[in-house]
Each structure stands twice: as C-alpha cells, then as structure tokens.
Amino acid sequence: MKPIASIGQVILLERSDKKQVAKDFLSYLVKPQNLETYIHGSQGRFVPVVPKLLADRFWNDGTDPHISVALKQLQQTTRLPYQVFSPIYAEVQSQNIWGKAIRRIVVDGLSVAQATNQAIAQIKQIFADWK
C-alpha cells in the first residue's frame, strides 16, 4: 500500500492583528536549521520538504529502524489523500466515518461486517447528498 503524502499548510487570517508577528515566526521556522530542529523534536512525525535535510544523520541512522524505514517508505511512490481529489470525500473525513466504525467494533461490540456496512451506507449517503 502506498503511503499517503500530505503537506501541512498555514492560514493567516486577513483580520488578524498579529499578521507581521506570524510572518516573522514563519520566516524563522522555515530556515533549514530551525525546521530541522523542529522535525527532530517531533521524532520524525514530519518529513522535511527540503531535500538537503533528508541527508541528516537523524533520518539515516540505523540504530533507530523506525525512522530510517519510514523515510525509505516515504521516498518510494506515495499517494495523495482522497480528499484532494474530491470535496465529497473531505466531508467523509470530517465526519470521521471510519474512526466511528472502529469505535463501534471495539467499544459497542458490533461485528466488523456490521460496522463496515454502516460506514459504507453513511459514505454512500454523503455522496448522494452532494449530487
């Protein structure tokens, strides 16, 4: 299965009275040395988009196989999340259909088939409502 690639974005509201402070912070954060510190601190939860940062020992140190293996997986072909292709699926994601299905199985004791059928029915309804 191809891993999902996504890019975090920043939103700066037009009416903000701290626009310059936000811009200054972002200018600081995206400097390679600062971005690298942030990414190291996140323990590899985020992969840098600056290629030279991927050469860092942090990503290639075999003593922590989780990070180096995750990087190898992400350097292969990735796929975009479904909501990129369809605002309808973005609605499915926002309603957390699959998370709720898992909860119904684990907490409520529904069978996998029942929870899956309910989730699929909800998704079909969302798609039908968008037509």
Short mmCIF file of C-alpha atoms in Angstrom, two decimals:
data_model
loop_
_atom_site.label_atom_id
_atom_site.label_comp_id
_atom_site.label_asym_id
_atom_site.label_seq_id
_atom_site.Cartn_x
_atom_site.Cartn_y
_atom_site.Cartn_z
CA MET A 1 0.00 0.00 0.00
CA LYS A 2 1.35 3.40 -0.91
CA PRO A 3 1.76 5.80 1.99
CA ILE A 4 -0.33 8.97 1.93
CA ALA A 5 1.55 12.21 1.32
CA SER A 6 0.17 15.41 2.69
CA ILE A 7 1.55 18.86 3.27
CA GLY A 8 0.68 20.98 6.25
CA GLN A 9 -0.40 24.50 5.47
CA VAL A 10 -0.54 27.69 7.44
CA ILE A 11 -3.52 30.01 7.39
CA LEU A 12 -3.08 33.65 8.20
CA LEU A 13 -6.42 35.34 8.70
CA GLU A 14 -6.89 38.68 6.99
CA ARG A 15 -8.36 40.31 10.09
CA SER A 16 -5.57 39.19 12.38
CA ASP A 17 -3.90 41.97 14.27
CA LYS A 18 -0.72 39.86 14.56
CA LYS A 19 -0.02 39.29 10.86
CA GLN A 20 3.54 40.58 10.98
CA VAL A 21 4.34 38.50 14.06
CA ALA A 22 3.01 35.40 12.29
CA LYS A 23 5.02 36.18 9.14
CA ASP A 24 8.15 36.75 11.21
CA PHE A 25 7.65 33.44 13.02
CA LEU A 26 7.11 31.55 9.75
CA SER A 27 10.20 33.16 8.24
CA TYR A 28 12.13 31.97 11.30
CA LEU A 29 10.62 28.46 11.25
CA VAL A 30 11.33 27.69 7.60
CA LYS A 31 15.04 28.41 7.87
CA PRO A 32 16.64 24.98 7.36
CA GLN A 33 18.38 24.87 10.75
CA ASN A 34 15.14 25.76 12.59
CA LEU A 35 12.98 23.42 10.54
CA GLU A 36 15.49 20.65 11.24
CA THR A 37 15.30 21.29 14.99
CA TYR A 38 11.50 21.22 14.87
CA ILE A 39 11.46 17.99 12.89
CA HIS A 40 13.97 16.31 15.20
CA GLY A 41 11.86 17.38 18.16
CA SER A 42 8.81 15.80 16.59
CA GLN A 43 10.70 12.50 16.46
CA GLY A 44 10.18 12.04 12.75
CA ARG A 45 6.43 12.62 12.66
CA PHE A 46 7.05 15.07 9.83
CA VAL A 47 9.35 14.62 6.86
CA PRO A 48 11.08 17.75 5.64
CA VAL A 49 10.34 19.06 2.17
CA VAL A 50 13.85 20.47 1.94
CA PRO A 51 15.88 17.66 0.28
CA LYS A 52 19.19 18.52 1.97
CA LEU A 53 17.61 17.93 5.39
CA LEU A 54 16.98 14.30 4.43
CA ALA A 55 20.74 13.71 4.31
CA ASP A 56 20.91 14.38 8.05
CA ARG A 57 22.05 11.51 10.27
CA PHE A 58 18.70 11.67 12.08
CA TRP A 59 16.96 10.16 9.05
CA ASN A 60 19.64 7.67 8.13
CA ASP A 61 20.86 6.36 11.48
CA GLY A 62 20.16 2.63 11.51
CA THR A 63 20.13 2.50 15.31
CA ASP A 64 16.52 3.68 15.19
CA PRO A 65 15.00 1.49 12.50
CA HIS A 66 11.60 3.14 12.76
CA ILE A 67 12.73 6.50 11.39
CA SER A 68 15.04 5.17 8.68
CA VAL A 69 12.45 2.64 7.48
CA ALA A 70 9.70 5.28 7.48
CA LEU A 71 11.88 7.52 5.36
CA LYS A 72 12.56 4.72 2.88
CA GLN A 73 8.83 4.06 2.59
CA LEU A 74 8.05 7.73 2.02
CA GLN A 75 10.78 8.08 -0.60
CA GLN A 76 9.00 5.47 -2.68
CA THR A 77 5.84 6.27 -4.58
CA THR A 78 3.27 7.96 -2.36
CA ARG A 79 -0.35 8.82 -2.98
CA LEU A 80 -2.36 11.90 -2.20
CA PRO A 81 -5.21 11.66 0.30
CA TYR A 82 -8.65 11.06 -1.20
CA GLN A 83 -9.96 14.45 -0.08
CA VAL A 84 -7.55 16.11 -2.52
CA PHE A 85 -9.48 14.58 -5.39
CA SER A 86 -12.99 15.03 -4.04
CA PRO A 87 -14.60 17.53 -1.65
CA ILE A 88 -17.16 14.80 -1.03
CA TYR A 89 -14.54 12.56 0.50
CA ALA A 90 -13.28 15.52 2.51
CA GLU A 91 -16.75 15.53 4.06
CA VAL A 92 -16.42 11.79 4.78
CA GLN A 93 -13.11 12.51 6.51
CA SER A 94 -14.54 15.40 8.52
CA GLN A 95 -17.30 13.16 9.84
CA ASN A 96 -14.70 10.57 10.91
CA ILE A 97 -16.77 7.72 9.45
CA TRP A 98 -14.02 5.10 9.66
CA GLY A 99 -12.93 6.11 13.16
CA LYS A 100 -16.50 5.80 14.35
CA ALA A 101 -16.76 2.38 12.69
CA ILE A 102 -13.71 1.20 14.60
CA ARG A 103 -15.22 2.52 17.84
CA ARG A 104 -18.45 0.63 17.13
CA ILE A 105 -16.44 -2.57 16.81
CA VAL A 106 -14.16 -2.07 19.81
CA VAL A 107 -16.47 -0.32 22.27
CA ASP A 108 -20.00 -1.20 21.16
CA GLY A 109 -19.26 -4.80 20.18
CA LEU A 110 -20.58 -4.61 16.61
CA SER A 111 -19.21 -7.13 14.19
CA VAL A 112 -16.71 -5.95 11.61
CA ALA A 113 -19.29 -6.62 8.88
CA GLN A 114 -22.00 -4.58 10.67
CA ALA A 115 -19.74 -1.60 11.35
CA THR A 116 -18.36 -1.70 7.82
CA ASN A 117 -21.81 -1.87 6.28
CA GLN A 118 -22.95 1.08 8.39
CA ALA A 119 -19.88 3.11 7.39
CA ILE A 120 -20.37 2.33 3.72
CA ALA A 121 -24.04 3.29 3.96
CA GLN A 122 -23.08 6.63 5.57
CA ILE A 123 -20.50 7.29 2.86
CA LYS A 124 -22.99 6.46 0.11
CA GLN A 125 -25.46 8.87 1.71
CA ILE A 126 -22.89 11.65 1.82
CA PHE A 127 -22.10 11.09 -1.85
CA ALA A 128 -25.81 11.02 -2.72
CA ASP A 129 -26.42 14.28 -0.86
CA TRP A 130 -23.69 16.01 -2.90
CA LYS A 131 -25.29 15.23 -6.27
#
